[in-house]
């Protein structure tokens, strides 16, 4: 498996070279002992050819300075509300945090720039409530940002925007990260937030969702985000807000959004350079796909099958056999890597057999096997198969859950009976 891991890293290095990645670091992550490790990882991503933008959260630092200055504030709809005399302190805190990030990057030999690329406007008065110094993003200077990225710098955004006359406003860093990612059509948007693992111990996760063995939720498409939000209306507001921002970002062109735990060392490279990662990914419907197997997929398919052959779950197949049945096989691809396979064999009497269903053990929690069986069942029906059957030694329970019923060996085509191995004693299950 080590060789496969290295191949994955190489594939992702090729895939994401010159890609744009926007990273939001929440204030607790910046204050944590792992902050320097995250910055080192960001530096490595930058040196690998990935264009990085950083938006640091400054909530804790702003709280500290406002408290020290005996300046009061309140929160309304997730926005900090203060009088205008608080704004110099908020600016100081925001730039303090940005300077911490820039200094840490400089210690890793990376050039960064703190800039005023955000034009904002007052949030104003809503339903009679004056939001004071709270602002909303009016526009971003995307052209300047692209030039900075092309010149090899990392832009750092303090949570401050200015209106056309130069008046500053306090804006949400999480919202700023979303808008920057949308504006740049980013390949990835990261929300690095301390202790923000989406796990079934803390959230109501619908039964149809695929979970990792530890209960973590590795991925959701946009429709699943809506289901999750509906099931967790009383959950922690920060996570709910970020999920809503993630959904909107994907809807407006960001390829993928990742919510990861800042308490985990190496979480950024793990999420970028592997299909599974260690957080929750929000994606549009193009994350994984079923496609026809090609000649170049055969080594990967043999590798996926090998553990199942060794356990006696699957018949052993050679490279030549797979090449001879190429048109029968489909694979499940994630980011250019093949992680599952299955075949649909048609016989002279019109029956169809679903065979060689195998899913990489690391991906079994994602429901890929079900997707493959449903896909091949649909194909068989579209081709007017007179019957659909499978043969199994150890997966009977799984196929029964998919509405297959046990049948006799005499029910299958004569040509399939002729190669049935009595020693293996595979049972026949048929879709009714």
Tab-separated table of C-alpha atoms in Angstrom:
chain	number	residue	atom	x	y	z
A	1	UNK	CA	0.000	0.000	0.000
A	2	UNK	CA	2.977	2.331	0.493
A	3	UNK	CA	3.597	2.328	-3.259
A	4	UNK	CA	-0.065	3.204	-3.873
A	5	UNK	CA	0.178	6.090	-1.405
A	6	UNK	CA	3.235	7.460	-3.206
A	7	UNK	CA	1.482	7.127	-6.566
A	8	UNK	CA	-1.476	9.070	-5.171
A	9	UNK	CA	0.777	11.880	-3.982
A	10	UNK	CA	2.492	12.098	-7.364
A	11	UNK	CA	-0.875	12.147	-9.144
A	12	UNK	CA	-2.159	14.934	-6.912
A	13	UNK	CA	1.047	16.939	-7.313
A	14	UNK	CA	0.449	16.858	-11.044
A	15	UNK	CA	-3.249	17.623	-10.660
A	16	UNK	CA	-2.850	20.624	-8.344
A	17	UNK	CA	0.281	22.262	-9.733
A	18	UNK	CA	-0.695	25.930	-10.282
A	19	UNK	CA	-4.050	25.292	-8.582
A	20	UNK	CA	-5.441	28.007	-6.311
A	21	UNK	CA	-6.155	27.100	-2.674
A	22	UNK	CA	-7.787	29.510	-0.214
A	23	UNK	CA	-7.147	28.712	3.466
A	24	UNK	CA	-9.112	30.129	6.385
A	25	UNK	CA	-7.323	29.656	9.722
A	26	UNK	CA	-9.557	30.269	12.700
A	27	UNK	CA	-8.216	32.193	15.695
A	28	UNK	CA	-7.945	29.105	17.920
A	29	UNK	CA	-5.828	27.320	15.312
A	30	UNK	CA	-3.516	30.341	15.101
A	31	UNK	CA	-3.135	30.293	18.908
A	32	UNK	CA	-2.596	26.520	19.074
A	33	UNK	CA	0.753	24.679	19.442
A	34	UNK	CA	0.225	23.216	15.948
A	35	UNK	CA	0.125	26.617	14.236
A	36	UNK	CA	3.794	26.529	13.219
A	37	UNK	CA	3.288	23.021	11.826
A	38	UNK	CA	0.316	24.195	9.719
A	39	UNK	CA	2.385	27.122	8.412
A	40	UNK	CA	5.226	24.763	7.526
A	41	UNK	CA	2.738	22.620	5.567
A	42	UNK	CA	1.386	25.718	3.799
A	43	UNK	CA	4.962	26.647	2.871
A	44	UNK	CA	5.488	23.161	1.409
A	45	UNK	CA	2.260	23.441	-0.599
A	46	UNK	CA	3.435	26.797	-1.942
A	47	UNK	CA	6.836	25.381	-2.887
A	48	UNK	CA	5.079	22.483	-4.664
A	49	UNK	CA	3.541	24.998	-7.093
A	50	UNK	CA	0.162	25.532	-5.425
A	51	UNK	CA	-1.050	29.122	-5.257
A	52	UNK	CA	-2.098	29.824	-1.671
A	53	UNK	CA	-4.235	32.603	-0.190
A	54	UNK	CA	-4.593	32.896	3.603
A	55	UNK	CA	-7.457	34.488	5.550
A	56	UNK	CA	-6.706	34.429	9.303
A	57	UNK	CA	-9.463	34.719	11.880
A	58	UNK	CA	-8.900	37.408	14.512
A	59	UNK	CA	-11.857	37.022	16.868
A	60	UNK	CA	-9.818	36.210	19.983
A	61	UNK	CA	-7.289	38.994	19.395
A	62	UNK	CA	-10.052	41.538	18.792
A	63	UNK	CA	-11.763	40.373	22.004
A	64	UNK	CA	-8.523	40.835	23.933
A	65	UNK	CA	-7.820	44.352	22.716
A	66	UNK	CA	-11.401	45.550	23.075
A	67	UNK	CA	-11.512	44.176	26.615
A	68	UNK	CA	-8.185	45.816	27.453
A	69	UNK	CA	-9.518	49.121	26.099
A	70	UNK	CA	-12.796	48.696	28.030
A	71	UNK	CA	-14.751	48.944	24.789
A	72	UNK	CA	-18.054	47.094	24.745
A	73	UNK	CA	-19.445	45.021	21.876
A	74	UNK	CA	-22.186	42.528	21.122
A	75	UNK	CA	-22.978	39.909	18.513
A	76	UNK	CA	-25.999	40.050	16.255
A	77	UNK	CA	-26.634	37.419	13.568
A	78	UNK	CA	-23.005	36.345	13.811
A	79	UNK	CA	-21.645	39.894	13.359
A	80	UNK	CA	-19.622	41.825	15.924
A	81	UNK	CA	-21.366	45.143	16.579
A	82	UNK	CA	-19.434	48.102	18.015
A	83	UNK	CA	-19.419	51.882	17.906
A	84	UNK	CA	-17.027	53.702	15.590
A	85	UNK	CA	-14.493	54.340	18.387
A	86	UNK	CA	-13.750	50.594	18.428
A	87	UNK	CA	-12.601	50.494	14.822
A	88	UNK	CA	-8.929	51.533	15.384
A	89	UNK	CA	-8.613	48.726	17.955
A	90	UNK	CA	-10.259	46.194	15.628
A	91	UNK	CA	-7.897	47.208	12.811
A	92	UNK	CA	-4.896	46.846	15.098
A	93	UNK	CA	-5.987	43.373	16.184
A	94	UNK	CA	-6.704	42.228	12.606
A	95	UNK	CA	-3.294	43.361	11.363
A	96	UNK	CA	-1.567	41.890	14.438
A	97	UNK	CA	-2.882	38.455	13.533
A	98	UNK	CA	-2.009	38.892	9.849
A	99	UNK	CA	1.524	39.870	10.882
A	100	UNK	CA	1.817	36.711	12.990
A	101	UNK	CA	0.980	34.648	9.896
A	102	UNK	CA	3.365	36.636	7.658
A	103	UNK	CA	6.225	36.365	10.175
A	104	UNK	CA	5.750	32.616	10.462
A	105	UNK	CA	5.757	32.253	6.675
A	106	UNK	CA	8.939	34.353	6.478
A	107	UNK	CA	10.575	31.958	8.965
A	108	UNK	CA	9.882	29.228	6.380
A	109	UNK	CA	11.409	31.280	3.550
A	110	UNK	CA	8.065	32.245	1.987
A	111	UNK	CA	7.239	35.764	0.794
A	112	UNK	CA	3.802	37.054	1.754
A	113	UNK	CA	1.902	40.327	1.423
A	114	UNK	CA	-0.791	41.819	3.662
A	115	UNK	CA	-3.072	43.952	1.521
A	116	UNK	CA	-6.246	46.015	1.262
A	117	UNK	CA	-7.879	44.189	-1.634
A	118	UNK	CA	-11.378	44.389	-0.161
A	119	UNK	CA	-13.862	47.167	-0.860
A	120	UNK	CA	-16.680	47.040	1.652
A	121	UNK	CA	-19.817	48.862	2.687
A	122	UNK	CA	-21.672	49.252	5.946
A	123	UNK	CA	-24.063	46.472	6.859
A	124	UNK	CA	-26.314	49.325	7.921
A	125	UNK	CA	-29.628	49.203	9.746
A	126	UNK	CA	-31.709	46.043	9.367
A	127	UNK	CA	-35.184	45.862	10.887
A	128	UNK	CA	-34.327	48.837	13.057
A	129	UNK	CA	-31.038	47.409	14.363
A	130	UNK	CA	-27.858	49.413	13.635
A	131	UNK	CA	-24.921	47.107	12.893
A	132	UNK	CA	-22.416	49.938	13.427
A	133	UNK	CA	-18.905	49.083	12.221
A	134	UNK	CA	-19.902	45.693	10.788
A	135	UNK	CA	-19.356	45.631	7.052
A	136	UNK	CA	-20.150	43.540	3.991
A	137	UNK	CA	-17.927	42.815	1.017
A	138	UNK	CA	-18.657	45.041	-1.942
A	139	UNK	CA	-15.956	43.852	-4.342
A	140	UNK	CA	-12.504	42.273	-4.420
A	141	UNK	CA	-9.511	43.429	-6.457
A	142	UNK	CA	-9.156	40.073	-8.173
A	143	UNK	CA	-6.815	41.339	-10.891
A	144	UNK	CA	-4.254	42.509	-8.327
A	145	UNK	CA	-4.616	39.235	-6.421
A	146	UNK	CA	-3.923	37.134	-9.496
A	147	UNK	CA	-0.783	39.143	-10.256
A	148	UNK	CA	0.473	38.705	-6.690
A	149	UNK	CA	-0.115	34.955	-6.896
A	150	UNK	CA	1.576	34.719	-10.302
A	151	UNK	CA	4.574	36.580	-8.857
A	152	UNK	CA	4.996	33.882	-6.228
A	153	UNK	CA	3.660	35.665	-3.135
A	154	UNK	CA	1.058	34.501	-0.629
A	155	UNK	CA	-1.633	37.161	-0.058
A	156	UNK	CA	-2.880	37.518	3.532
A	157	UNK	CA	-6.270	39.132	4.175
A	158	UNK	CA	-6.980	40.926	7.463
A	159	UNK	CA	-10.702	40.991	8.316
A	160	UNK	CA	-11.008	44.648	7.312
A	161	UNK	CA	-12.577	46.265	4.251
A	162	UNK	CA	-12.664	49.890	3.171
A	163	UNK	CA	-15.357	51.850	1.402
A	164	UNK	CA	-14.689	54.201	-1.486
A	165	UNK	CA	-13.921	57.109	0.859
A	166	UNK	CA	-11.493	55.043	2.953
A	167	UNK	CA	-13.727	54.248	5.931
A	168	UNK	CA	-12.868	50.832	7.426
A	169	UNK	CA	-15.361	48.138	8.389
A	170	UNK	CA	-15.011	44.879	10.278
A	171	UNK	CA	-15.964	41.961	8.026
A	172	UNK	CA	-16.336	38.239	8.667
A	173	UNK	CA	-13.144	36.293	7.938
A	174	UNK	CA	-15.122	33.129	7.142
A	175	UNK	CA	-17.273	35.046	4.646
A	176	UNK	CA	-14.172	36.710	3.227
A	177	UNK	CA	-12.595	33.300	2.616
A	178	UNK	CA	-15.724	32.193	0.768
A	179	UNK	CA	-15.844	35.315	-1.416
A	180	UNK	CA	-12.107	35.204	-2.223
A	181	UNK	CA	-12.409	31.558	-3.260
A	182	UNK	CA	-15.402	32.349	-5.483
A	183	UNK	CA	-13.711	35.395	-6.990
A	184	UNK	CA	-10.567	33.421	-7.852
A	185	UNK	CA	-12.512	30.302	-8.955
A	186	UNK	CA	-10.390	28.400	-6.440
A	187	UNK	CA	-9.797	24.691	-6.786
A	188	UNK	CA	-10.090	24.274	-3.021
A	189	UNK	CA	-11.324	26.273	-0.042
A	190	UNK	CA	-10.208	25.138	3.405
A	191	UNK	CA	-11.808	26.026	6.704
A	192	UNK	CA	-9.210	25.027	9.312
A	193	UNK	CA	-11.120	25.173	12.592
A	194	UNK	CA	-10.084	23.787	15.955
A	195	UNK	CA	-12.039	20.691	17.051
A	196	UNK	CA	-14.518	20.905	14.166
A	197	UNK	CA	-14.729	17.231	13.225
A	198	UNK	CA	-18.154	16.297	11.834
A	199	UNK	CA	-18.782	12.996	13.581
A	200	UNK	CA	-21.908	11.025	14.439
A	201	UNK	CA	-21.083	11.455	18.128
A	202	UNK	CA	-21.835	15.168	17.904
A	203	UNK	CA	-24.278	15.531	15.016
A	204	UNK	CA	-27.416	13.888	13.710
A	205	UNK	CA	-26.207	12.266	10.512
A	206	UNK	CA	-28.860	10.716	8.230
A	207	UNK	CA	-28.633	6.929	7.941
A	208	UNK	CA	-28.096	7.069	4.176
A	209	UNK	CA	-24.808	8.960	4.578
A	210	UNK	CA	-21.544	7.026	4.211
A	211	UNK	CA	-19.398	7.280	7.369
A	212	UNK	CA	-15.821	6.331	8.131
A	213	UNK	CA	-15.270	3.551	10.675
A	214	UNK	CA	-14.669	6.118	13.447
A	215	UNK	CA	-17.990	7.838	12.702
A	216	UNK	CA	-16.508	10.806	10.819
A	217	UNK	CA	-18.399	12.146	7.821
A	218	UNK	CA	-15.773	12.298	5.033
A	219	UNK	CA	-17.820	13.963	2.301
A	220	UNK	CA	-21.170	15.482	1.345
A	221	UNK	CA	-22.539	16.626	-1.971
A	222	UNK	CA	-24.713	19.733	-2.097
A	223	UNK	CA	-27.966	17.824	-1.699
A	224	UNK	CA	-26.582	16.007	1.338
A	225	UNK	CA	-25.523	19.314	2.897
A	226	UNK	CA	-29.182	20.386	2.815
A	227	UNK	CA	-30.210	17.110	4.480
A	228	UNK	CA	-27.520	17.531	7.136
A	229	UNK	CA	-28.523	21.113	7.885
A	230	UNK	CA	-32.177	20.108	8.191
A	231	UNK	CA	-31.219	17.400	10.707
A	232	UNK	CA	-28.964	19.700	12.776
A	233	UNK	CA	-30.825	22.983	13.160
A	234	UNK	CA	-29.720	23.335	16.783
A	235	UNK	CA	-26.051	22.473	16.180
A	236	UNK	CA	-23.140	24.797	16.870
A	237	UNK	CA	-23.677	27.989	14.827
A	238	UNK	CA	-20.070	28.229	13.595
A	239	UNK	CA	-20.209	24.840	11.874
A	240	UNK	CA	-23.665	25.416	10.445
A	241	UNK	CA	-22.572	28.814	9.101
A	242	UNK	CA	-19.448	27.335	7.478
A	243	UNK	CA	-21.463	24.529	5.866
A	244	UNK	CA	-23.846	27.092	4.372
A	245	UNK	CA	-20.857	29.067	3.067
A	246	UNK	CA	-19.307	25.883	1.672
A	247	UNK	CA	-22.498	25.004	-0.183
A	248	UNK	CA	-22.751	28.490	-1.681
A	249	UNK	CA	-19.078	28.475	-2.676
A	250	UNK	CA	-19.475	25.154	-4.522
A	251	UNK	CA	-22.670	26.384	-6.143
A	252	UNK	CA	-20.774	29.434	-7.440
A	253	UNK	CA	-17.812	27.611	-8.926
A	254	UNK	CA	-15.389	26.533	-6.187
A	255	UNK	CA	-14.498	22.935	-6.947
A	256	UNK	CA	-14.350	21.630	-3.374
A	257	UNK	CA	-14.573	22.940	0.170
A	258	UNK	CA	-12.921	21.153	3.090
A	259	UNK	CA	-13.734	21.564	6.778
A	260	UNK	CA	-10.761	20.230	8.743
A	261	UNK	CA	-9.697	20.083	12.374
A	262	UNK	CA	-6.837	22.425	13.257
A	263	UNK	CA	-5.938	20.094	16.141
A	264	UNK	CA	-4.699	17.451	13.679
A	265	UNK	CA	-1.096	17.722	12.530
A	266	UNK	CA	-0.625	17.522	8.752
A	267	UNK	CA	-4.316	17.933	8.030
A	268	UNK	CA	-3.793	20.195	4.991
A	269	UNK	CA	-1.435	17.972	2.930
A	270	UNK	CA	-3.443	14.885	3.944
A	271	UNK	CA	-6.626	16.480	2.619
A	272	UNK	CA	-5.004	17.660	-0.622
A	273	UNK	CA	-2.841	14.672	-1.498
A	274	UNK	CA	-5.227	11.793	-0.788
A	275	UNK	CA	-8.741	10.868	-1.850
A	276	UNK	CA	-9.891	10.273	1.718
A	277	UNK	CA	-8.197	13.055	3.662
A	278	UNK	CA	-9.076	13.640	7.304
A	279	UNK	CA	-11.911	16.173	7.309
A	280	UNK	CA	-15.272	16.679	5.644
A	281	UNK	CA	-15.333	17.620	1.978
A	282	UNK	CA	-18.221	19.459	0.336
A	283	UNK	CA	-18.392	18.852	-3.387
A	284	UNK	CA	-20.532	19.088	-6.469
A	285	UNK	CA	-21.636	15.878	-8.193
A	286	UNK	CA	-18.389	15.358	-10.137
A	287	UNK	CA	-16.248	13.998	-7.269
A	288	UNK	CA	-16.384	10.287	-8.070
A	289	UNK	CA	-17.616	8.704	-11.280
A	290	UNK	CA	-18.329	5.340	-12.842
A	291	UNK	CA	-16.798	4.836	-16.272
A	292	UNK	CA	-15.813	2.059	-18.643
A	293	UNK	CA	-12.572	0.265	-17.837
A	294	UNK	CA	-9.629	0.938	-20.148
A	295	UNK	CA	-6.498	-1.095	-20.847
A	296	UNK	CA	-4.415	1.181	-18.605
A	297	UNK	CA	-6.768	0.516	-15.659
A	298	UNK	CA	-6.037	-3.218	-15.579
A	299	UNK	CA	-3.028	-3.085	-13.164
A	300	UNK	CA	-5.069	-1.007	-10.711
A	301	UNK	CA	-8.079	-3.338	-11.016
A	302	UNK	CA	-5.919	-6.408	-10.390
A	303	UNK	CA	-4.527	-4.671	-7.304
A	304	UNK	CA	-8.055	-3.946	-6.013
A	305	UNK	CA	-9.119	-7.554	-6.613
A	306	UNK	CA	-6.054	-9.163	-5.024
A	307	UNK	CA	-7.152	-9.007	-1.330
A	308	UNK	CA	-10.586	-10.406	-2.256
A	309	UNK	CA	-9.017	-13.228	-4.268
A	310	UNK	CA	-6.748	-14.093	-1.323
A	311	UNK	CA	-9.784	-14.254	1.015
A	312	UNK	CA	-11.677	-16.441	-1.429
A	313	UNK	CA	-14.307	-13.785	-2.160
A	314	UNK	CA	-13.442	-13.479	-5.853
A	315	UNK	CA	-12.200	-15.761	-8.580
A	316	UNK	CA	-8.649	-14.999	-9.647
A	317	UNK	CA	-8.385	-13.229	-12.995
A	318	UNK	CA	-5.336	-12.611	-15.152
A	319	UNK	CA	-4.389	-9.503	-17.062
A	320	UNK	CA	-5.187	-11.333	-20.310
A	321	UNK	CA	-8.653	-12.309	-19.058
A	322	UNK	CA	-9.462	-8.732	-18.086
A	323	UNK	CA	-8.198	-7.474	-21.425
A	324	UNK	CA	-10.439	-9.999	-23.198
A	325	UNK	CA	-13.502	-8.816	-21.234
A	326	UNK	CA	-12.640	-5.107	-21.267
A	327	UNK	CA	-16.068	-4.004	-22.498
A	328	UNK	CA	-17.815	-5.834	-19.622
A	329	UNK	CA	-16.012	-3.946	-16.841
A	330	UNK	CA	-16.611	-0.582	-15.250
A	331	UNK	CA	-14.462	1.182	-12.641
A	332	UNK	CA	-15.083	3.855	-10.031
A	333	UNK	CA	-12.649	6.744	-10.385
A	334	UNK	CA	-11.812	9.462	-7.861
A	335	UNK	CA	-9.472	12.241	-9.013
A	336	UNK	CA	-7.944	10.034	-11.682
A	337	UNK	CA	-7.385	7.056	-9.368
A	338	UNK	CA	-9.312	3.771	-9.738
A	339	UNK	CA	-10.725	2.454	-6.449
A	340	UNK	CA	-13.407	-0.072	-7.385
A	341	UNK	CA	-14.532	-2.310	-10.222
A	342	UNK	CA	-17.390	-4.528	-11.338
A	343	UNK	CA	-18.448	-6.405	-14.463
A	344	UNK	CA	-21.660	-7.188	-16.325
A	345	UNK	CA	-21.541	-10.363	-18.411
A	346	UNK	CA	-24.340	-11.179	-20.880
A	347	UNK	CA	-25.110	-14.759	-21.924
A	348	UNK	CA	-26.735	-16.250	-25.019
A	349	UNK	CA	-30.043	-16.902	-23.241
A	350	UNK	CA	-30.394	-13.183	-22.419
A	351	UNK	CA	-29.446	-13.401	-18.749
A	352	UNK	CA	-26.924	-10.985	-17.250
A	353	UNK	CA	-24.463	-11.644	-14.445
A	354	UNK	CA	-23.050	-8.927	-12.177
A	355	UNK	CA	-19.568	-10.120	-11.230
A	356	UNK	CA	-16.164	-9.087	-9.864
A	357	UNK	CA	-17.544	-6.402	-7.543
A	358	UNK	CA	-14.518	-5.171	-5.584
A	359	UNK	CA	-13.937	-1.926	-3.673
A	360	UNK	CA	-10.643	-0.720	-2.242
A	361	UNK	CA	-10.859	-1.391	1.511
A	362	UNK	CA	-10.005	2.259	2.259
A	363	UNK	CA	-13.118	3.379	0.368
A	364	UNK	CA	-15.687	0.809	1.411
A	365	UNK	CA	-17.490	3.302	3.694
A	366	UNK	CA	-18.442	5.486	0.721
A	367	UNK	CA	-21.182	3.266	-0.685
A	368	UNK	CA	-19.293	2.685	-3.934
A	369	UNK	CA	-20.223	-0.991	-4.183
A	370	UNK	CA	-23.909	-0.093	-4.070
A	371	UNK	CA	-23.409	2.537	-6.772
A	372	UNK	CA	-21.685	0.018	-9.028
A	373	UNK	CA	-24.418	-2.615	-8.582
A	374	UNK	CA	-27.164	-0.054	-9.200
A	375	UNK	CA	-25.349	1.190	-12.308
A	376	UNK	CA	-24.925	-2.308	-13.759
A	377	UNK	CA	-28.490	-3.262	-12.849
A	378	UNK	CA	-29.686	-0.209	-14.758
A	379	UNK	CA	-27.503	-1.172	-17.713
A	380	UNK	CA	-28.858	-4.722	-17.729
A	381	UNK	CA	-32.435	-3.502	-17.644
A	382	UNK	CA	-31.797	-0.985	-20.416
A	383	UNK	CA	-30.508	-3.851	-22.551
A	384	UNK	CA	-33.632	-5.904	-21.772
A	385	UNK	CA	-31.875	-8.638	-19.803
A	386	UNK	CA	-34.166	-11.609	-19.150
A	387	UNK	CA	-32.701	-11.980	-15.646
A	388	UNK	CA	-29.974	-10.522	-13.441
A	389	UNK	CA	-27.985	-12.771	-11.129
A	390	UNK	CA	-24.795	-12.825	-9.076
A	391	UNK	CA	-22.692	-15.634	-7.634
A	392	UNK	CA	-21.069	-15.265	-4.234
A	393	UNK	CA	-19.358	-17.214	-1.480
A	394	UNK	CA	-19.171	-14.626	1.323
A	395	UNK	CA	-21.287	-11.598	0.398
A	396	UNK	CA	-24.774	-13.150	0.524
A	397	UNK	CA	-26.001	-10.834	3.307
A	398	UNK	CA	-24.918	-7.755	1.393
A	399	UNK	CA	-26.684	-8.825	-1.798
A	400	UNK	CA	-29.802	-9.822	0.134
A	401	UNK	CA	-29.904	-6.265	1.485
A	402	UNK	CA	-29.948	-5.143	-2.164
A	403	UNK	CA	-33.091	-7.271	-2.815
A	404	UNK	CA	-31.333	-10.276	-4.369
A	405	UNK	CA	-32.895	-13.642	-3.476
A	406	UNK	CA	-31.226	-17.049	-3.430
A	407	UNK	CA	-31.891	-19.236	-6.474
A	408	UNK	CA	-30.768	-22.647	-7.695
A	409	UNK	CA	-27.624	-23.304	-9.675
A	410	UNK	CA	-29.850	-24.759	-12.409
A	411	UNK	CA	-31.345	-21.322	-13.059
A	412	UNK	CA	-28.187	-19.814	-14.520
A	413	UNK	CA	-27.130	-20.141	-18.187
A	414	UNK	CA	-25.605	-23.464	-19.243
A	415	UNK	CA	-22.344	-21.805	-20.270
A	416	UNK	CA	-22.005	-20.312	-16.759
A	417	UNK	CA	-22.864	-23.623	-15.090
A	418	UNK	CA	-20.111	-25.234	-17.111
A	419	UNK	CA	-17.439	-23.187	-15.341
A	420	UNK	CA	-19.041	-23.330	-11.882
A	421	UNK	CA	-16.505	-24.701	-9.392
A	422	UNK	CA	-18.098	-27.172	-6.998
A	423	UNK	CA	-15.162	-26.782	-4.616
A	424	UNK	CA	-15.903	-23.060	-4.249
A	425	UNK	CA	-19.638	-23.843	-4.055
A	426	UNK	CA	-20.722	-20.298	-4.924
A	427	UNK	CA	-24.400	-19.585	-4.337
A	428	UNK	CA	-26.687	-17.974	-6.906
A	429	UNK	CA	-28.656	-14.854	-5.997
A	430	UNK	CA	-31.128	-13.280	-8.371
A	431	UNK	CA	-32.684	-9.831	-8.488
A	432	UNK	CA	-36.425	-10.298	-8.393
